């Protein structure tokens, strides 16, 4: 789950409440005209127990190539083969959603300093260090 948060910017509750059917595939044509398969997370409030924070949270998020390289598709297939319906079966669906327990576990046992599982939701907005064009001002056009 922390890697999904890191590479997608998704909230912990969005990740922990995913159903296997929320991992979807779409075939698209790339700029060369070749067909490509895109695997993505479909964030919705439509299945039992799911919720979204705001109407803008309803979205499709492509699954990062690093996650695919680490065997994410194989993980999904393995979980499906058990007959489970959730992407992360076995989570306790407490009041507030399954992400509550995940947050407490992760933040209590795996982090010691200024970082929480919610931190990656801010990651996509950060500029890389080399985006500095004059030693302190972020690079921008215009």
PDB file of C-alpha atoms in Angstrom:
ATOM      1  CA  UNK A   1       0.000   0.000   0.000  1.00  0.00           C
ATOM      2  CA  UNK A   2       2.735   2.547   0.734  1.00  0.00           C
ATOM      3  CA  UNK A   3       4.164   2.026  -2.764  1.00  0.00           C
ATOM      4  CA  UNK A   4       0.757   2.544  -4.351  1.00  0.00           C
ATOM      5  CA  UNK A   5       0.384   5.764  -2.336  1.00  0.00           C
ATOM      6  CA  UNK A   6       3.854   6.894  -3.377  1.00  0.00           C
ATOM      7  CA  UNK A   7       3.413   6.195  -7.092  1.00  0.00           C
ATOM      8  CA  UNK A   8      -0.227   7.286  -7.423  1.00  0.00           C
ATOM      9  CA  UNK A   9      -0.877  10.060  -4.925  1.00  0.00           C
ATOM     10  CA  UNK A  10      -3.973   8.170  -3.762  1.00  0.00           C
ATOM     11  CA  UNK A  11      -5.297   8.555  -0.223  1.00  0.00           C
ATOM     12  CA  UNK A  12      -4.833   5.597   2.119  1.00  0.00           C
ATOM     13  CA  UNK A  13      -8.591   5.006   2.399  1.00  0.00           C
ATOM     14  CA  UNK A  14      -8.940   5.062  -1.401  1.00  0.00           C
ATOM     15  CA  UNK A  15      -6.280   2.363  -1.670  1.00  0.00           C
ATOM     16  CA  UNK A  16      -7.512   0.191   1.174  1.00  0.00           C
ATOM     17  CA  UNK A  17     -11.145   0.153  -0.022  1.00  0.00           C
ATOM     18  CA  UNK A  18     -10.324  -0.952  -3.575  1.00  0.00           C
ATOM     19  CA  UNK A  19     -12.140  -3.942  -4.971  1.00  0.00           C
ATOM     20  CA  UNK A  20     -10.412  -6.173  -7.513  1.00  0.00           C
ATOM     21  CA  UNK A  21     -12.912  -4.898 -10.078  1.00  0.00           C
ATOM     22  CA  UNK A  22     -11.592  -1.363  -9.465  1.00  0.00           C
ATOM     23  CA  UNK A  23      -8.368  -2.384 -11.217  1.00  0.00           C
ATOM     24  CA  UNK A  24      -9.376  -1.903 -14.834  1.00  0.00           C
ATOM     25  CA  UNK A  25      -7.758  -2.028 -18.255  1.00  0.00           C
ATOM     26  CA  UNK A  26      -8.260   0.197 -21.257  1.00  0.00           C
ATOM     27  CA  UNK A  27      -6.693  -0.145 -24.687  1.00  0.00           C
ATOM     28  CA  UNK A  28      -5.570   3.142 -26.216  1.00  0.00           C
ATOM     29  CA  UNK A  29      -3.631   4.216 -29.280  1.00  0.00           C
ATOM     30  CA  UNK A  30      -0.325   5.913 -28.563  1.00  0.00           C
ATOM     31  CA  UNK A  31       1.198   8.737 -30.601  1.00  0.00           C
ATOM     32  CA  UNK A  32       2.591   6.244 -33.140  1.00  0.00           C
ATOM     33  CA  UNK A  33      -0.790   4.605 -33.689  1.00  0.00           C
ATOM     34  CA  UNK A  34       0.159   1.446 -31.794  1.00  0.00           C
ATOM     35  CA  UNK A  35      -2.361  -0.036 -29.371  1.00  0.00           C
ATOM     36  CA  UNK A  36      -1.316  -0.017 -25.715  1.00  0.00           C
ATOM     37  CA  UNK A  37      -2.943  -1.532 -22.669  1.00  0.00           C
ATOM     38  CA  UNK A  38      -3.323   0.896 -19.747  1.00  0.00           C
ATOM     39  CA  UNK A  39      -3.992  -0.584 -16.316  1.00  0.00           C
ATOM     40  CA  UNK A  40      -5.585   1.870 -13.881  1.00  0.00           C
ATOM     41  CA  UNK A  41      -7.325   2.273 -10.529  1.00  0.00           C
ATOM     42  CA  UNK A  42     -10.933   3.423 -10.856  1.00  0.00           C
ATOM     43  CA  UNK A  43     -11.760   5.441  -7.736  1.00  0.00           C
ATOM     44  CA  UNK A  44     -15.529   5.487  -7.120  1.00  0.00           C
ATOM     45  CA  UNK A  45     -17.979   5.415  -4.186  1.00  0.00           C
ATOM     46  CA  UNK A  46     -20.267   2.885  -5.881  1.00  0.00           C
ATOM     47  CA  UNK A  47     -19.390  -0.442  -4.275  1.00  0.00           C
ATOM     48  CA  UNK A  48     -20.384  -1.491  -0.765  1.00  0.00           C
ATOM     49  CA  UNK A  49     -18.314   0.334   1.855  1.00  0.00           C
ATOM     50  CA  UNK A  50     -16.619   2.714  -0.563  1.00  0.00           C
ATOM     51  CA  UNK A  51     -16.588   6.475  -0.209  1.00  0.00           C
ATOM     52  CA  UNK A  52     -14.733   9.405  -1.707  1.00  0.00           C
ATOM     53  CA  UNK A  53     -13.578  12.570   0.036  1.00  0.00           C
ATOM     54  CA  UNK A  54     -14.912  15.044  -2.548  1.00  0.00           C
ATOM     55  CA  UNK A  55     -16.707  14.818  -5.916  1.00  0.00           C
ATOM     56  CA  UNK A  56     -13.327  15.527  -7.540  1.00  0.00           C
ATOM     57  CA  UNK A  57     -11.967  12.310  -6.026  1.00  0.00           C
ATOM     58  CA  UNK A  58     -13.952  10.325  -8.604  1.00  0.00           C
ATOM     59  CA  UNK A  59     -11.194   9.491 -11.106  1.00  0.00           C
ATOM     60  CA  UNK A  60      -9.082   6.957 -12.966  1.00  0.00           C
ATOM     61  CA  UNK A  61      -5.402   6.741 -12.031  1.00  0.00           C
ATOM     62  CA  UNK A  62      -2.964   4.899 -14.323  1.00  0.00           C
ATOM     63  CA  UNK A  63      -0.900   2.311 -12.478  1.00  0.00           C
ATOM     64  CA  UNK A  64       2.741   3.367 -12.454  1.00  0.00           C
ATOM     65  CA  UNK A  65       5.222   1.299 -14.458  1.00  0.00           C
ATOM     66  CA  UNK A  66       7.305   0.736 -11.290  1.00  0.00           C
ATOM     67  CA  UNK A  67       4.355  -1.039  -9.657  1.00  0.00           C
ATOM     68  CA  UNK A  68       3.827  -3.108 -12.787  1.00  0.00           C
ATOM     69  CA  UNK A  69       7.538  -3.954 -12.812  1.00  0.00           C
ATOM     70  CA  UNK A  70       7.292  -5.114  -9.203  1.00  0.00           C
ATOM     71  CA  UNK A  71       4.598  -7.644 -10.164  1.00  0.00           C
ATOM     72  CA  UNK A  72       1.365  -5.788  -9.421  1.00  0.00           C
ATOM     73  CA  UNK A  73      -0.551  -7.632 -12.169  1.00  0.00           C
ATOM     74  CA  UNK A  74       0.622 -10.962 -10.761  1.00  0.00           C
ATOM     75  CA  UNK A  75      -0.522  -9.870  -7.284  1.00  0.00           C
ATOM     76  CA  UNK A  76      -3.992  -9.006  -8.641  1.00  0.00           C
ATOM     77  CA  UNK A  77      -4.220 -12.387 -10.391  1.00  0.00           C
ATOM     78  CA  UNK A  78      -3.121 -14.207  -7.218  1.00  0.00           C
ATOM     79  CA  UNK A  79      -5.719 -12.417  -5.076  1.00  0.00           C
ATOM     80  CA  UNK A  80      -8.441 -13.115  -7.678  1.00  0.00           C
ATOM     81  CA  UNK A  81      -7.555 -16.806  -7.630  1.00  0.00           C
ATOM     82  CA  UNK A  82      -8.426 -16.959  -3.910  1.00  0.00           C
ATOM     83  CA  UNK A  83     -11.993 -15.833  -4.577  1.00  0.00           C
ATOM     84  CA  UNK A  84     -11.504 -12.534  -2.722  1.00  0.00           C
ATOM     85  CA  UNK A  85     -13.371  -9.425  -3.851  1.00  0.00           C
ATOM     86  CA  UNK A  86     -11.109  -6.757  -2.315  1.00  0.00           C
ATOM     87  CA  UNK A  87      -7.647  -5.881  -3.614  1.00  0.00           C
ATOM     88  CA  UNK A  88      -6.363  -6.131  -0.041  1.00  0.00           C
ATOM     89  CA  UNK A  89      -8.440  -8.879   1.575  1.00  0.00           C
ATOM     90  CA  UNK A  90      -8.280  -9.262   5.317  1.00  0.00           C
ATOM     91  CA  UNK A  91      -8.375  -5.565   6.187  1.00  0.00           C
ATOM     92  CA  UNK A  92     -10.665  -4.645   9.062  1.00  0.00           C
ATOM     93  CA  UNK A  93     -13.467  -2.436   7.739  1.00  0.00           C
ATOM     94  CA  UNK A  94     -13.977  -0.291  10.834  1.00  0.00           C
ATOM     95  CA  UNK A  95     -15.983   2.907  11.111  1.00  0.00           C
ATOM     96  CA  UNK A  96     -14.201   5.434   8.921  1.00  0.00           C
ATOM     97  CA  UNK A  97     -13.190   2.764   6.425  1.00  0.00           C
ATOM     98  CA  UNK A  98     -10.394   0.213   6.179  1.00  0.00           C
ATOM     99  CA  UNK A  99      -7.777   2.945   5.844  1.00  0.00           C
ATOM    100  CA  UNK A 100      -8.067   3.879   9.523  1.00  0.00           C
ATOM    101  CA  UNK A 101      -6.369   0.694  10.686  1.00  0.00           C
ATOM    102  CA  UNK A 102      -3.814   0.846   7.885  1.00  0.00           C
ATOM    103  CA  UNK A 103      -2.837   4.413   8.833  1.00  0.00           C
ATOM    104  CA  UNK A 104      -2.441   3.543  12.504  1.00  0.00           C
ATOM    105  CA  UNK A 105      -0.377   0.441  11.736  1.00  0.00           C
ATOM    106  CA  UNK A 106       1.889   2.168   9.218  1.00  0.00           C
ATOM    107  CA  UNK A 107       2.444   5.352  11.193  1.00  0.00           C
ATOM    108  CA  UNK A 108       2.985   3.580  14.527  1.00  0.00           C
ATOM    109  CA  UNK A 109       5.264   0.746  13.466  1.00  0.00           C
ATOM    110  CA  UNK A 110       7.040   1.768  10.292  1.00  0.00           C
ATOM    111  CA  UNK A 111       7.744   5.442  10.519  1.00  0.00           C
ATOM    112  CA  UNK A 112       9.954   7.195  13.002  1.00  0.00           C
ATOM    113  CA  UNK A 113      10.300  10.705  11.579  1.00  0.00           C
ATOM    114  CA  UNK A 114       8.390  13.473   9.757  1.00  0.00           C
ATOM    115  CA  UNK A 115       6.544  11.223   7.345  1.00  0.00           C
ATOM    116  CA  UNK A 116       3.127   9.619   7.310  1.00  0.00           C
ATOM    117  CA  UNK A 117       1.321   7.419   4.815  1.00  0.00           C
ATOM    118  CA  UNK A 118      -0.699  10.514   3.835  1.00  0.00           C
ATOM    119  CA  UNK A 119       2.472  12.374   2.763  1.00  0.00           C
ATOM    120  CA  UNK A 120       2.550  10.855  -0.780  1.00  0.00           C
ATOM    121  CA  UNK A 121      -0.737  12.571  -1.629  1.00  0.00           C
ATOM    122  CA  UNK A 122       1.340  15.757  -1.796  1.00  0.00           C
ATOM    123  CA  UNK A 123       4.201  14.166  -3.786  1.00  0.00           C
ATOM    124  CA  UNK A 124       2.953  14.787  -7.370  1.00  0.00           C
ATOM    125  CA  UNK A 125       2.927  18.537  -6.717  1.00  0.00           C
ATOM    126  CA  UNK A 126       6.620  18.675  -5.779  1.00  0.00           C
ATOM    127  CA  UNK A 127       9.244  19.823  -8.264  1.00  0.00           C
ATOM    128  CA  UNK A 128      12.395  17.736  -8.722  1.00  0.00           C
ATOM    129  CA  UNK A 129      15.634  19.352  -7.456  1.00  0.00           C
ATOM    130  CA  UNK A 130      16.941  19.939 -10.998  1.00  0.00           C
ATOM    131  CA  UNK A 131      13.924  22.158 -11.774  1.00  0.00           C
ATOM    132  CA  UNK A 132      15.862  25.006 -10.135  1.00  0.00           C
ATOM    133  CA  UNK A 133      17.019  27.379 -12.860  1.00  0.00           C
ATOM    134  CA  UNK A 134      18.619  30.129 -10.797  1.00  0.00           C
ATOM    135  CA  UNK A 135      19.660  28.553  -7.525  1.00  0.00           C
ATOM    136  CA  UNK A 136      16.402  28.935  -5.678  1.00  0.00           C
ATOM    137  CA  UNK A 137      13.502  29.953  -7.876  1.00  0.00           C
ATOM    138  CA  UNK A 138      11.482  27.050  -9.306  1.00  0.00           C
ATOM    139  CA  UNK A 139      11.717  26.804 -13.086  1.00  0.00           C
ATOM    140  CA  UNK A 140       8.675  27.970 -15.018  1.00  0.00           C
ATOM    141  CA  UNK A 141       7.819  29.054 -18.512  1.00  0.00           C
ATOM    142  CA  UNK A 142       6.335  32.379 -19.464  1.00  0.00           C
TER     143      UNK A 142
END
